[in-house]
Amino acid sequence: MAQVLEFKLPDLGEGLTEAEIVRWLVSVGDVVAVDQPVVEVETAKAMVEVPCPYGGVVTARYGEEGTELPVGAPLLTVAVGASAPAGESTPAAAAPAPDPVADSAPTRPPAQDPAPSREGASGNVLVGYGTGAPVARRRRVRPPVNGARTAPSAVRDGGAAGAPGPVPGPVAVVSPLVRRLAREHGLDLRTLTGSGRDGLILRCDVERAIREGVPASGAQGATAATASTVGTASTVATAPTPAGTPTAATASTTRSGATRVPLRGVRGAVAEKLTRSRHEIPDATCWVDADATELLAARAAMNAAGGPKISLIALFARICTAALARHPELNSTVDTAAREIVLLPEVHLGFAAQTDRGLVVPVVRDAHTCSAESLSAEFARLTEAGRSGALTPRELTGGTFTLNNYGVFGVDGSTPIINHPEAAMLGIGRIAAKPWVHQGELAVRQVVQLSLTFDHRVCDGGTAGGFLRYVADCVEQPAVLLRAL
């Protein structure tokens, strides 16, 4: 006899209390395997595919795409042990007949017994969530053989829904956006070679395959073949609406013609954090112009010596960690309840990155222990993950100090807003050729404006000025940094 189990939205970590349903990966009546992704949700931190710890037949879904659900709310119910035996001719016996309104209300109360006989459960634990007692081996429920639905495992690996044949093994893809892009253009990810670390398939790999006209797989291949394959995904006729563009599901138009876009997901999280920063932190900003000619020359010499290339942001990060060692007050947070300043022993360095989904701040953990070379590699990895939507909640939280390189937008200066609950942020403007007095003579030099916004509760202007002056000295004379090594 089938046992109906309820799968609730798990705690996705870092204090997240809700998530928005972006796309359902299964329908009512589908057969799902243990730990198969069943829904794609967007939290305030990242896009996540949520696996179901039960194997069986989906009997109900709760919430339409675009709906926000709190942690602990029901996602779906699964009838465990409802698969049809081999040779049975009636696939309808595999599961109860789906109710027409099953997507909005349960057909019957789910079983509440937390642990006793969940043989179809994996026992795997998400963040703050488990399925009860673990089992010795994982039992995968196979689809009924005579005309029953096919479990959509091919969909999550980039193939078309209902594509014949089993998936031979896992595909080196971690980004739901990459999977979606491949699926919408009918690409079989198993035919692609990833350019990322350990063969990881990145968004650029899928876009290149689209441009080169890699043969599509499944039913969607015919549709994709008729679309233009020139340019990136946003130029293809079957591509989704770019992130940030108001759609019918995310925006509403008033009678006067104004468009209202909900503050959700990443944009909503950024809005809340910036508002809280302005309300709670009495900030102040100081800035200085620095001659970056010698720093650029030092970077060129490093990269000319061979080996991995070192980015400019990595050099600024290395300078910042050295400056924070001299001025630890700026690597702190304020405990308002205890009225204490908490000096933090590790430097977890955040950096602002602009993506299609909005502004994100990935965090390089233990940056004070990293070399310029390792910092370059980590910045590159996190930036690519941010653009593909593959950043995890852990990679987006826990920062103690933030770098904001707004110079990439071609602007000279800015007054950054502190990333709450941190105590300071360093802003870096563009490096541009300007007239500068060098060794007593007027010369054309590469000049950058640096700005430091700091929490005036943790230090005064003397400390902030000392920090910023040390950073500027290292920029103008990179040899100064050697004293801190």
Tab-separated table of C-alpha atoms in Angstrom:
chain	number	residue	atom	x	y	z
A	1	MET	CA	0.000	0.000	0.000
A	2	ALA	CA	1.350	3.397	-0.964
A	3	GLN	CA	2.335	5.805	1.768
A	4	VAL	CA	1.843	9.505	0.986
A	5	LEU	CA	4.678	11.648	2.309
A	6	GLU	CA	4.801	15.424	2.395
A	7	PHE	CA	7.993	17.189	1.302
A	8	LYS	CA	8.348	20.685	2.761
A	9	LEU	CA	10.518	23.564	1.590
A	10	PRO	CA	13.779	22.956	3.465
A	11	ASP	CA	15.936	25.463	5.273
A	12	LEU	CA	18.371	26.564	2.551
A	13	GLY	CA	20.800	28.041	5.053
A	14	GLU	CA	22.119	31.420	6.215
A	15	GLY	CA	18.860	32.383	7.909
A	16	LEU	CA	16.808	32.440	4.712
A	17	THR	CA	13.115	32.330	5.569
A	18	GLU	CA	11.453	32.124	2.148
A	19	ALA	CA	12.027	31.263	-1.497
A	20	GLU	CA	10.242	31.952	-4.770
A	21	ILE	CA	9.228	29.095	-7.046
A	22	VAL	CA	10.924	29.764	-10.378
A	23	ARG	CA	10.068	26.563	-12.244
A	24	TRP	CA	8.565	23.198	-11.459
A	25	LEU	CA	10.636	20.303	-12.784
A	26	VAL	CA	7.880	17.700	-12.243
A	27	SER	CA	4.123	17.508	-12.672
A	28	VAL	CA	1.375	15.729	-10.744
A	29	GLY	CA	1.471	12.068	-11.750
A	30	ASP	CA	5.187	12.030	-12.598
A	31	VAL	CA	7.384	9.333	-11.131
A	32	VAL	CA	10.358	10.775	-9.270
A	33	ALA	CA	13.518	9.091	-8.088
A	34	VAL	CA	15.142	9.560	-4.707
A	35	ASP	CA	17.033	12.869	-4.524
A	36	GLN	CA	15.807	13.988	-7.947
A	37	PRO	CA	15.454	17.796	-8.302
A	38	VAL	CA	11.760	18.621	-8.370
A	39	VAL	CA	11.628	22.398	-8.270
A	40	GLU	CA	13.878	25.354	-8.971
A	41	VAL	CA	13.612	28.161	-6.425
A	42	GLU	CA	15.253	31.538	-6.038
A	43	THR	CA	16.225	32.751	-2.601
A	44	ALA	CA	17.587	36.123	-1.666
A	45	LYS	CA	21.044	34.627	-2.196
A	46	ALA	CA	21.025	32.249	-5.156
A	47	MET	CA	19.079	30.043	-7.568
A	48	VAL	CA	18.744	26.511	-6.168
A	49	GLU	CA	17.420	23.199	-7.482
A	50	VAL	CA	15.696	21.427	-4.586
A	51	PRO	CA	15.907	17.604	-4.575
A	52	CYS	CA	13.109	15.493	-3.147
A	53	PRO	CA	14.323	12.899	-0.617
A	54	TYR	CA	11.486	10.512	-1.495
A	55	GLY	CA	10.975	8.261	-4.489
A	56	GLY	CA	7.494	7.615	-5.808
A	57	VAL	CA	4.621	9.286	-7.639
A	58	VAL	CA	3.878	13.007	-7.277
A	59	THR	CA	0.308	13.378	-6.039
A	60	ALA	CA	0.147	17.135	-5.390
A	61	ARG	CA	2.118	20.348	-5.817
A	62	TYR	CA	1.674	23.491	-3.733
A	63	GLY	CA	2.216	26.891	-5.288
A	64	GLU	CA	2.453	28.149	-8.843
A	65	GLU	CA	5.601	29.488	-10.494
A	66	GLY	CA	6.287	32.966	-9.141
A	67	THR	CA	4.804	32.156	-5.716
A	68	GLU	CA	6.843	32.843	-2.578
A	69	LEU	CA	6.756	30.139	0.073
A	70	PRO	CA	8.119	30.283	3.625
A	71	VAL	CA	10.570	27.672	4.852
A	72	GLY	CA	8.614	24.696	6.177
A	73	ALA	CA	5.659	25.169	3.848
A	74	PRO	CA	4.590	22.075	1.844
A	75	LEU	CA	6.135	21.796	-1.637
A	76	LEU	CA	4.634	18.535	-2.841
A	77	THR	CA	3.404	15.124	-1.720
A	78	VAL	CA	4.786	11.828	-2.983
A	79	ALA	CA	3.118	8.411	-2.900
A	80	VAL	CA	5.955	6.076	-1.909
A	81	GLY	CA	5.643	2.464	-3.027
A	82	ALA	CA	3.028	3.287	-5.650
A	83	SER	CA	4.956	2.181	-8.739
A	84	ALA	CA	3.314	-0.476	-10.876
A	85	PRO	CA	4.911	-3.948	-10.911
A	86	ALA	CA	6.532	-5.200	-14.102
A	87	GLY	CA	4.010	-6.648	-16.564
A	88	GLU	CA	1.015	-4.783	-15.170
A	89	SER	CA	-0.941	-3.332	-18.056
A	90	THR	CA	-2.660	-0.461	-16.289
A	91	PRO	CA	-0.261	2.404	-15.485
A	92	ALA	CA	-3.059	4.187	-13.659
A	93	ALA	CA	-2.591	1.720	-10.843
A	94	ALA	CA	0.782	3.261	-10.122
A	95	ALA	CA	-0.720	6.271	-8.386
A	96	PRO	CA	-3.989	7.770	-7.276
A	97	ALA	CA	-5.785	9.702	-9.994
A	98	PRO	CA	-4.566	13.310	-9.864
A	99	ASP	CA	-7.087	15.846	-8.718
A	100	PRO	CA	-7.626	18.775	-11.140
A	101	VAL	CA	-6.873	21.177	-8.311
A	102	ALA	CA	-3.948	19.223	-6.911
A	103	ASP	CA	-1.572	22.079	-7.638
A	104	SER	CA	-3.297	24.316	-5.139
A	105	ALA	CA	-4.676	22.016	-2.448
A	106	PRO	CA	-3.813	18.558	-1.091
A	107	THR	CA	-6.051	15.686	-2.161
A	108	ARG	CA	-5.761	14.106	1.255
A	109	PRO	CA	-3.846	14.775	4.463
A	110	PRO	CA	-0.186	13.733	4.125
A	111	ALA	CA	1.309	11.166	6.430
A	112	GLN	CA	2.812	12.792	9.478
A	113	ASP	CA	4.802	9.857	10.786
A	114	PRO	CA	8.362	11.228	10.767
A	115	ALA	CA	10.498	8.154	10.568
A	116	PRO	CA	9.189	4.624	10.787
A	117	SER	CA	9.002	3.075	7.323
A	118	ARG	CA	10.165	5.613	4.783
A	119	GLU	CA	11.944	3.110	2.608
A	120	GLY	CA	11.700	5.476	-0.355
A	121	ALA	CA	13.516	8.277	1.473
A	122	SER	CA	17.225	8.959	1.076
A	123	GLY	CA	17.894	10.174	4.594
A	124	ASN	CA	20.067	12.890	3.085
A	125	VAL	CA	20.115	16.132	5.021
A	126	LEU	CA	19.781	19.527	3.400
A	127	VAL	CA	20.666	22.553	5.462
A	128	GLY	CA	18.683	22.171	8.656
A	129	TYR	CA	16.455	19.495	7.147
A	130	GLY	CA	16.416	15.694	7.146
A	131	THR	CA	14.118	12.876	6.163
A	132	GLY	CA	14.397	10.955	9.371
A	133	ALA	CA	16.423	7.819	9.934
A	134	PRO	CA	18.938	7.089	7.139
A	135	VAL	CA	18.634	3.903	5.155
A	136	ALA	CA	21.359	1.387	4.376
A	137	ARG	CA	20.964	1.742	0.644
A	138	ARG	CA	19.020	4.100	-1.566
A	139	ARG	CA	16.054	2.556	-3.324
A	140	ARG	CA	15.220	4.151	-6.649
A	141	VAL	CA	11.662	3.796	-7.849
A	142	ARG	CA	11.531	2.905	-11.547
A	143	PRO	CA	8.769	4.168	-13.835
A	144	PRO	CA	5.970	1.736	-14.774
A	145	VAL	CA	6.759	-0.050	-17.998
A	146	ASN	CA	3.511	-0.053	-19.997
A	147	GLY	CA	2.862	3.471	-21.175
A	148	ALA	CA	3.402	5.188	-17.833
A	149	ARG	CA	5.066	8.558	-17.600
A	150	THR	CA	8.826	8.796	-17.802
A	151	ALA	CA	10.593	10.358	-14.865
A	152	PRO	CA	11.960	13.716	-16.020
A	153	SER	CA	15.569	12.975	-15.111
A	154	ALA	CA	16.601	13.797	-18.668
A	155	VAL	CA	15.224	17.284	-18.226
A	156	ARG	CA	17.501	18.126	-15.347
A	157	ASP	CA	20.535	16.990	-17.330
A	158	GLY	CA	19.747	19.254	-20.238
A	159	GLY	CA	17.868	16.821	-22.505
A	160	ALA	CA	14.331	17.267	-23.706
A	161	ALA	CA	11.465	16.153	-21.513
A	162	GLY	CA	10.535	12.581	-22.255
A	163	ALA	CA	13.765	11.868	-24.138
A	164	PRO	CA	14.222	8.090	-24.468
A	165	GLY	CA	16.970	6.177	-22.771
A	166	PRO	CA	18.447	6.439	-19.287
A	167	VAL	CA	20.904	9.119	-18.304
A	168	PRO	CA	24.281	7.324	-18.260
A	169	GLY	CA	25.763	9.409	-15.503
A	170	PRO	CA	25.943	12.841	-13.892
A	171	VAL	CA	26.654	15.842	-16.077
A	172	ALA	CA	29.286	18.332	-14.906
A	173	VAL	CA	26.839	21.215	-14.483
A	174	VAL	CA	26.055	23.015	-11.229
A	175	SER	CA	24.157	26.040	-12.546
A	176	PRO	CA	20.373	25.820	-12.986
A	177	LEU	CA	20.633	28.673	-15.499
A	178	VAL	CA	23.042	26.672	-17.660
A	179	ARG	CA	20.710	23.673	-17.543
A	180	ARG	CA	17.748	25.846	-18.466
A	181	LEU	CA	19.587	27.488	-21.371
A	182	ALA	CA	20.559	24.072	-22.755
A	183	ARG	CA	17.052	22.715	-22.273
A	184	GLU	CA	15.363	25.619	-24.048
A	185	HIS	CA	17.615	25.176	-27.071
A	186	GLY	CA	17.393	21.417	-27.105
A	187	LEU	CA	21.078	20.846	-26.332
A	188	ASP	CA	22.233	17.587	-24.799
A	189	LEU	CA	24.768	18.588	-22.157
A	190	ARG	CA	26.350	15.163	-22.380
A	191	THR	CA	27.685	16.103	-25.825
A	192	LEU	CA	29.486	19.224	-24.594
A	193	THR	CA	32.979	19.587	-23.176
A	194	GLY	CA	33.170	22.010	-20.269
A	195	SER	CA	35.837	24.713	-20.127
A	196	GLY	CA	35.566	25.131	-16.358
A	197	ARG	CA	37.586	23.517	-13.618
A	198	ASP	CA	37.426	19.687	-13.762
A	199	GLY	CA	35.402	19.867	-16.989
A	200	LEU	CA	32.577	21.958	-15.488
A	201	ILE	CA	30.159	23.108	-18.202
A	202	LEU	CA	29.761	26.890	-18.051
A	203	ARG	CA	27.245	29.225	-19.631
A	204	CYS	CA	29.786	30.282	-22.254
A	205	ASP	CA	30.119	26.627	-23.345
A	206	VAL	CA	26.375	26.372	-23.965
A	207	GLU	CA	26.251	29.726	-25.761
A	208	ARG	CA	29.162	28.676	-27.968
A	209	ALA	CA	27.354	25.445	-28.819
A	210	ILE	CA	24.256	27.450	-29.756
A	211	ARG	CA	26.301	29.723	-32.036
A	212	GLU	CA	28.066	26.794	-33.677
A	213	GLY	CA	24.811	24.950	-34.233
A	214	VAL	CA	25.508	21.827	-32.200
A	215	PRO	CA	22.798	19.225	-33.057
A	216	ALA	CA	19.858	19.433	-30.684
A	217	SER	CA	18.385	16.488	-28.833
A	218	GLY	CA	14.797	15.530	-28.143
A	219	ALA	CA	11.578	17.158	-29.228
A	220	GLN	CA	12.833	20.676	-28.633
A	221	GLY	CA	15.595	20.244	-31.215
A	222	ALA	CA	13.282	21.018	-34.115
A	223	THR	CA	12.169	24.249	-32.494
A	224	ALA	CA	15.690	25.332	-31.645
A	225	ALA	CA	16.903	24.557	-35.159
A	226	THR	CA	14.518	27.112	-36.651
A	227	ALA	CA	15.717	29.900	-34.383
A	228	SER	CA	18.618	32.204	-35.045
A	229	THR	CA	21.836	30.860	-33.576
A	230	VAL	CA	23.846	34.059	-33.827
A	231	GLY	CA	25.024	35.773	-30.640
A	232	THR	CA	24.255	34.940	-27.058
A	233	ALA	CA	21.148	33.386	-25.604
A	234	SER	CA	19.368	36.717	-25.408
A	235	THR	CA	19.472	37.057	-29.229
A	236	VAL	CA	17.900	33.677	-29.968
A	237	ALA	CA	14.215	33.689	-30.819
A	238	THR	CA	13.384	31.041	-28.235
A	239	ALA	CA	15.461	32.575	-25.443
A	240	PRO	CA	13.852	33.551	-22.147
A	241	THR	CA	13.268	37.128	-21.138
A	242	PRO	CA	16.546	38.607	-19.786
A	243	ALA	CA	16.817	38.899	-16.034
A	244	GLY	CA	15.552	42.209	-14.720
A	245	THR	CA	13.050	42.698	-17.566
A	246	PRO	CA	9.479	43.091	-16.258
A	247	THR	CA	7.240	40.205	-17.345
A	248	ALA	CA	3.600	39.354	-16.823
A	249	ALA	CA	4.580	37.143	-13.913
A	250	THR	CA	6.753	39.711	-12.195
A	251	ALA	CA	5.332	43.113	-13.049
A	252	SER	CA	2.006	44.860	-13.286
A	253	THR	CA	1.022	47.930	-15.273
A	254	THR	CA	-1.202	50.553	-13.705
A	255	ARG	CA	-3.925	52.423	-15.546
A	256	SER	CA	-1.615	55.418	-15.937
A	257	GLY	CA	0.959	53.280	-17.749
A	258	ALA	CA	3.473	52.979	-14.901
A	259	THR	CA	5.056	49.557	-14.428
A	260	ARG	CA	5.427	48.021	-10.963
A	261	VAL	CA	8.195	45.464	-10.496
A	262	PRO	CA	8.197	43.491	-7.218
A	263	LEU	CA	11.351	43.730	-5.110
A	264	ARG	CA	12.061	40.023	-4.885
A	265	GLY	CA	15.008	37.672	-4.941
A	266	VAL	CA	18.428	39.270	-5.240
A	267	ARG	CA	17.053	42.753	-5.922
A	268	GLY	CA	14.822	42.571	-2.852
A	269	ALA	CA	17.658	41.329	-0.656
A	270	VAL	CA	19.927	44.144	-1.842
A	271	ALA	CA	17.213	46.720	-1.186
A	272	GLU	CA	16.658	45.449	2.357
A	273	LYS	CA	20.354	45.337	3.178
A	274	LEU	CA	21.111	48.811	1.827
A	275	THR	CA	18.108	50.294	3.616
A	276	ARG	CA	19.158	48.664	6.865
A	277	SER	CA	22.704	49.950	6.404
A	278	ARG	CA	21.492	53.522	5.973
A	279	HIS	CA	19.140	53.257	8.966
A	280	GLU	CA	21.569	51.644	11.413
A	281	ILE	CA	25.114	52.681	10.479
A	282	PRO	CA	26.354	56.249	11.010
A	283	ASP	CA	28.763	56.189	8.089
A	284	ALA	CA	31.313	58.676	6.839
A	285	THR	CA	33.479	58.732	3.729
A	286	CYS	CA	37.011	59.888	3.029
A	287	TRP	CA	38.860	59.660	-0.261
A	288	VAL	CA	42.252	60.223	-1.840
A	289	ASP	CA	43.804	60.277	-5.313
A	290	ALA	CA	46.745	57.937	-5.834
A	291	ASP	CA	49.302	57.475	-8.588
A	292	ALA	CA	48.810	53.867	-9.745
A	293	THR	CA	51.519	53.930	-12.417
A	294	GLU	CA	53.967	51.815	-10.413
A	295	LEU	CA	51.263	49.340	-9.413
A	296	LEU	CA	50.348	48.772	-13.066
A	297	ALA	CA	54.009	48.341	-13.912
A	298	ALA	CA	54.462	45.807	-11.099
A	299	ARG	CA	51.445	43.830	-12.303
A	300	ALA	CA	52.755	43.835	-15.876
A	301	ALA	CA	56.113	42.504	-14.641
A	302	MET	CA	54.406	39.734	-12.634
A	303	ASN	CA	52.339	38.610	-15.592
A	304	ALA	CA	55.305	38.777	-17.966
A	305	ALA	CA	57.196	36.304	-15.758
A	306	GLY	CA	54.806	33.504	-16.761
A	307	GLY	CA	52.342	31.467	-14.754
A	308	PRO	CA	48.736	32.357	-13.932
A	309	LYS	CA	47.788	35.954	-14.601
A	310	ILE	CA	47.221	38.240	-11.643
A	311	SER	CA	44.241	40.582	-11.799
A	312	LEU	CA	44.257	44.166	-10.630
A	313	ILE	CA	41.429	43.545	-8.168
A	314	ALA	CA	43.528	40.779	-6.601
A	315	LEU	CA	46.363	43.251	-5.974
A	316	PHE	CA	43.959	45.682	-4.338
A	317	ALA	CA	42.615	42.803	-2.235
A	318	ARG	CA	46.134	41.909	-1.123
A	319	ILE	CA	46.761	45.531	-0.185
A	320	CYS	CA	43.491	45.656	1.766
A	321	THR	CA	44.284	42.587	3.846
A	322	ALA	CA	47.647	44.113	4.768
A	323	ALA	CA	45.946	47.402	5.691
A	324	LEU	CA	43.349	45.601	7.816
A	325	ALA	CA	46.130	43.902	9.754
A	326	ARG	CA	47.342	47.382	10.712
A	327	HIS	CA	43.855	48.763	11.368
A	328	PRO	CA	41.740	45.833	12.646
A	329	GLU	CA	38.929	48.138	13.767
A	330	LEU	CA	37.735	48.214	10.161
A	331	ASN	CA	37.425	44.423	10.080
A	332	SER	CA	34.723	44.305	12.701
A	333	THR	CA	31.022	44.467	13.407
A	334	VAL	CA	28.907	46.181	16.037
A	335	ASP	CA	26.823	44.165	18.486
A	336	THR	CA	24.110	46.712	19.188
A	337	ALA	CA	22.412	44.584	21.855
A	338	ALA	CA	25.608	44.244	23.912
A	339	ARG	CA	26.906	47.696	22.882
A	340	GLU	CA	30.225	46.144	21.860
A	341	ILE	CA	32.563	46.293	18.888
A	342	VAL	CA	33.488	42.771	17.793
A	343	LEU	CA	36.933	42.609	16.176
A	344	LEU	CA	37.028	39.678	13.769
A	345	PRO	CA	40.147	37.483	13.482
A	346	GLU	CA	39.663	36.428	9.831
A	347	VAL	CA	39.253	38.581	6.758
A	348	HIS	CA	36.429	37.298	4.564
A	349	LEU	CA	36.659	39.692	1.648
A	350	GLY	CA	33.526	40.485	-0.343
A	351	PHE	CA	33.578	42.151	-3.744
A	352	ALA	CA	30.715	43.716	-5.652
A	353	ALA	CA	29.895	42.014	-8.960
A	354	GLN	CA	27.257	43.096	-11.449
A	355	THR	CA	25.296	40.227	-13.026
A	356	ASP	CA	22.177	39.778	-15.127
A	357	ARG	CA	20.262	39.062	-11.904
A	358	GLY	CA	21.495	42.243	-10.236
A	359	LEU	CA	24.289	43.172	-7.857
A	360	VAL	CA	25.794	40.312	-5.871
A	361	VAL	CA	28.671	40.306	-3.386
A	362	PRO	CA	30.572	36.998	-3.440
A	363	VAL	CA	32.935	36.397	-0.524
A	364	VAL	CA	36.534	35.183	-0.634
A	365	ARG	CA	37.005	33.401	2.676
A	366	ASP	CA	40.254	33.762	4.634
A	367	ALA	CA	41.547	36.288	2.128
A	368	HIS	CA	44.303	37.289	4.552
A	369	THR	CA	45.940	33.889	4.009
A	370	CYS	CA	45.801	34.052	0.182
A	371	SER	CA	48.491	35.126	-2.247
A	372	ALA	CA	47.775	37.475	-5.141
A	373	GLU	CA	47.775	34.477	-7.467
A	374	SER	CA	45.222	32.498	-5.449
A	375	LEU	CA	43.093	35.610	-4.979
A	376	SER	CA	43.006	36.094	-8.762
A	377	ALA	CA	41.816	32.536	-9.267
A	378	GLU	CA	39.134	32.829	-6.603
A	379	PHE	CA	37.860	36.169	-7.909
A	380	ALA	CA	37.585	34.674	-11.402
A	381	ARG	CA	35.769	31.569	-10.146
A	382	LEU	CA	33.260	33.491	-8.035
A	383	THR	CA	32.621	36.038	-10.787
A	384	GLU	CA	31.807	33.312	-13.298
A	385	ALA	CA	29.596	31.566	-10.754
A	386	GLY	CA	27.785	34.836	-10.099
A	387	ARG	CA	27.110	35.421	-13.789
A	388	SER	CA	25.781	31.898	-14.265
A	389	GLY	CA	23.662	32.047	-11.078
A	390	ALA	CA	25.585	29.197	-9.454
A	391	LEU	CA	26.731	30.959	-6.273
A	392	THR	CA	25.768	29.138	-3.093
A	393	PRO	CA	24.349	30.923	-0.037
A	394	ARG	CA	27.653	30.331	1.775
A	395	GLU	CA	29.562	32.085	-1.037
A	396	LEU	CA	27.312	35.124	-0.713
A	397	THR	CA	27.387	35.636	3.044
A	398	GLY	CA	29.799	36.013	5.934
A	399	GLY	CA	31.895	38.889	4.569
A	400	THR	CA	33.823	41.122	6.961
A	401	PHE	CA	35.062	43.801	4.514
A	402	THR	CA	34.052	44.659	0.954
A	403	LEU	CA	35.808	45.948	-2.161
A	404	ASN	CA	33.720	47.860	-4.696
A	405	ASN	CA	35.441	48.349	-8.049
A	406	TYR	CA	33.029	50.808	-9.644
A	407	GLY	CA	35.830	51.954	-11.944
A	408	VAL	CA	34.775	49.215	-14.376
A	409	PHE	CA	31.746	51.399	-15.151
A	410	GLY	CA	34.016	54.241	-16.216
A	411	VAL	CA	33.429	56.490	-13.199
A	412	ASP	CA	36.074	58.170	-11.067
A	413	GLY	CA	34.471	58.223	-7.634
A	414	SER	CA	31.563	57.192	-5.472
A	415	THR	CA	30.433	57.023	-1.855
A	416	PRO	CA	29.790	53.308	-1.230
A	417	ILE	CA	27.068	52.102	1.117
A	418	ILE	CA	28.461	49.743	3.732
A	419	ASN	CA	27.451	46.112	3.328
A	420	HIS	CA	25.624	45.584	6.639
A	421	PRO	CA	26.738	44.369	9.190
A	422	GLU	CA	30.321	45.120	8.116
A	423	ALA	CA	32.185	48.211	9.268
A	424	ALA	CA	33.748	49.537	6.059
A	425	MET	CA	33.949	49.347	2.271
A	426	LEU	CA	36.743	50.471	-0.048
A	427	GLY	CA	35.713	51.923	-3.398
A	428	ILE	CA	38.043	51.903	-6.404
A	429	GLY	CA	37.490	54.325	-9.277
A	430	ARG	CA	38.760	54.001	-12.820
A	431	ILE	CA	42.469	54.321	-13.473
A	432	ALA	CA	42.939	57.110	-16.013
A	433	ALA	CA	45.828	59.114	-17.456
A	434	LYS	CA	45.917	62.518	-15.739
A	435	PRO	CA	48.433	65.338	-15.167
A	436	TRP	CA	50.336	64.657	-11.941
A	437	VAL	CA	53.313	66.171	-10.175
A	438	HIS	CA	55.920	63.389	-10.149
A	439	GLN	CA	59.370	63.964	-8.654
A	440	GLY	CA	58.878	67.703	-8.799
A	441	GLU	CA	57.774	67.798	-12.431
A	442	LEU	CA	54.439	67.749	-14.168
A	443	ALA	CA	53.868	64.415	-15.907
A	444	VAL	CA	51.090	62.255	-17.251
A	445	ARG	CA	50.473	59.454	-14.765
A	446	GLN	CA	47.859	56.740	-14.201
A	447	VAL	CA	45.692	58.085	-11.370
A	448	VAL	CA	42.982	56.346	-9.369
A	449	GLN	CA	40.578	57.736	-6.779
A	450	LEU	CA	40.078	55.597	-3.659
A	451	SER	CA	37.170	56.137	-1.281
A	452	LEU	CA	36.592	54.548	2.116
A	453	THR	CA	33.163	54.528	3.730
A	454	PHE	CA	33.378	53.483	7.377
A	455	ASP	CA	31.180	53.012	10.423
A	456	HIS	CA	31.950	55.973	12.680
A	457	ARG	CA	31.023	53.885	15.724
A	458	VAL	CA	34.032	51.594	15.317
A	459	CYS	CA	36.686	54.246	14.672
A	460	ASP	CA	37.270	57.906	14.078
A	461	GLY	CA	38.648	59.748	11.089
A	462	GLY	CA	42.227	59.219	12.196
A	463	THR	CA	41.981	55.435	11.907
A	464	ALA	CA	40.060	55.586	8.649
A	465	GLY	CA	42.527	58.081	7.212
A	466	GLY	CA	45.467	55.929	8.308
A	467	PHE	CA	43.959	52.894	6.592
A	468	LEU	CA	43.263	54.775	3.360
A	469	ARG	CA	46.686	56.426	3.351
A	470	TYR	CA	48.406	53.056	3.751
A	471	VAL	CA	46.387	51.664	0.823
A	472	ALA	CA	47.353	54.674	-1.304
A	473	ASP	CA	51.038	54.308	-0.346
A	474	CYS	CA	50.996	50.661	-1.439
A	475	VAL	CA	49.358	51.654	-4.728
A	476	GLU	CA	51.958	54.349	-5.385
A	477	GLN	CA	54.909	52.290	-4.120
A	478	PRO	CA	54.138	48.545	-4.248
A	479	ALA	CA	57.403	47.847	-2.437
A	480	VAL	CA	55.710	49.156	0.733
A	481	LEU	CA	53.579	46.024	0.679
A	482	LEU	CA	56.658	43.838	1.050
A	483	ARG	CA	57.041	45.005	4.655
A	484	ALA	CA	53.733	43.350	5.511
A	485	LEU	CA	54.649	39.988	3.952
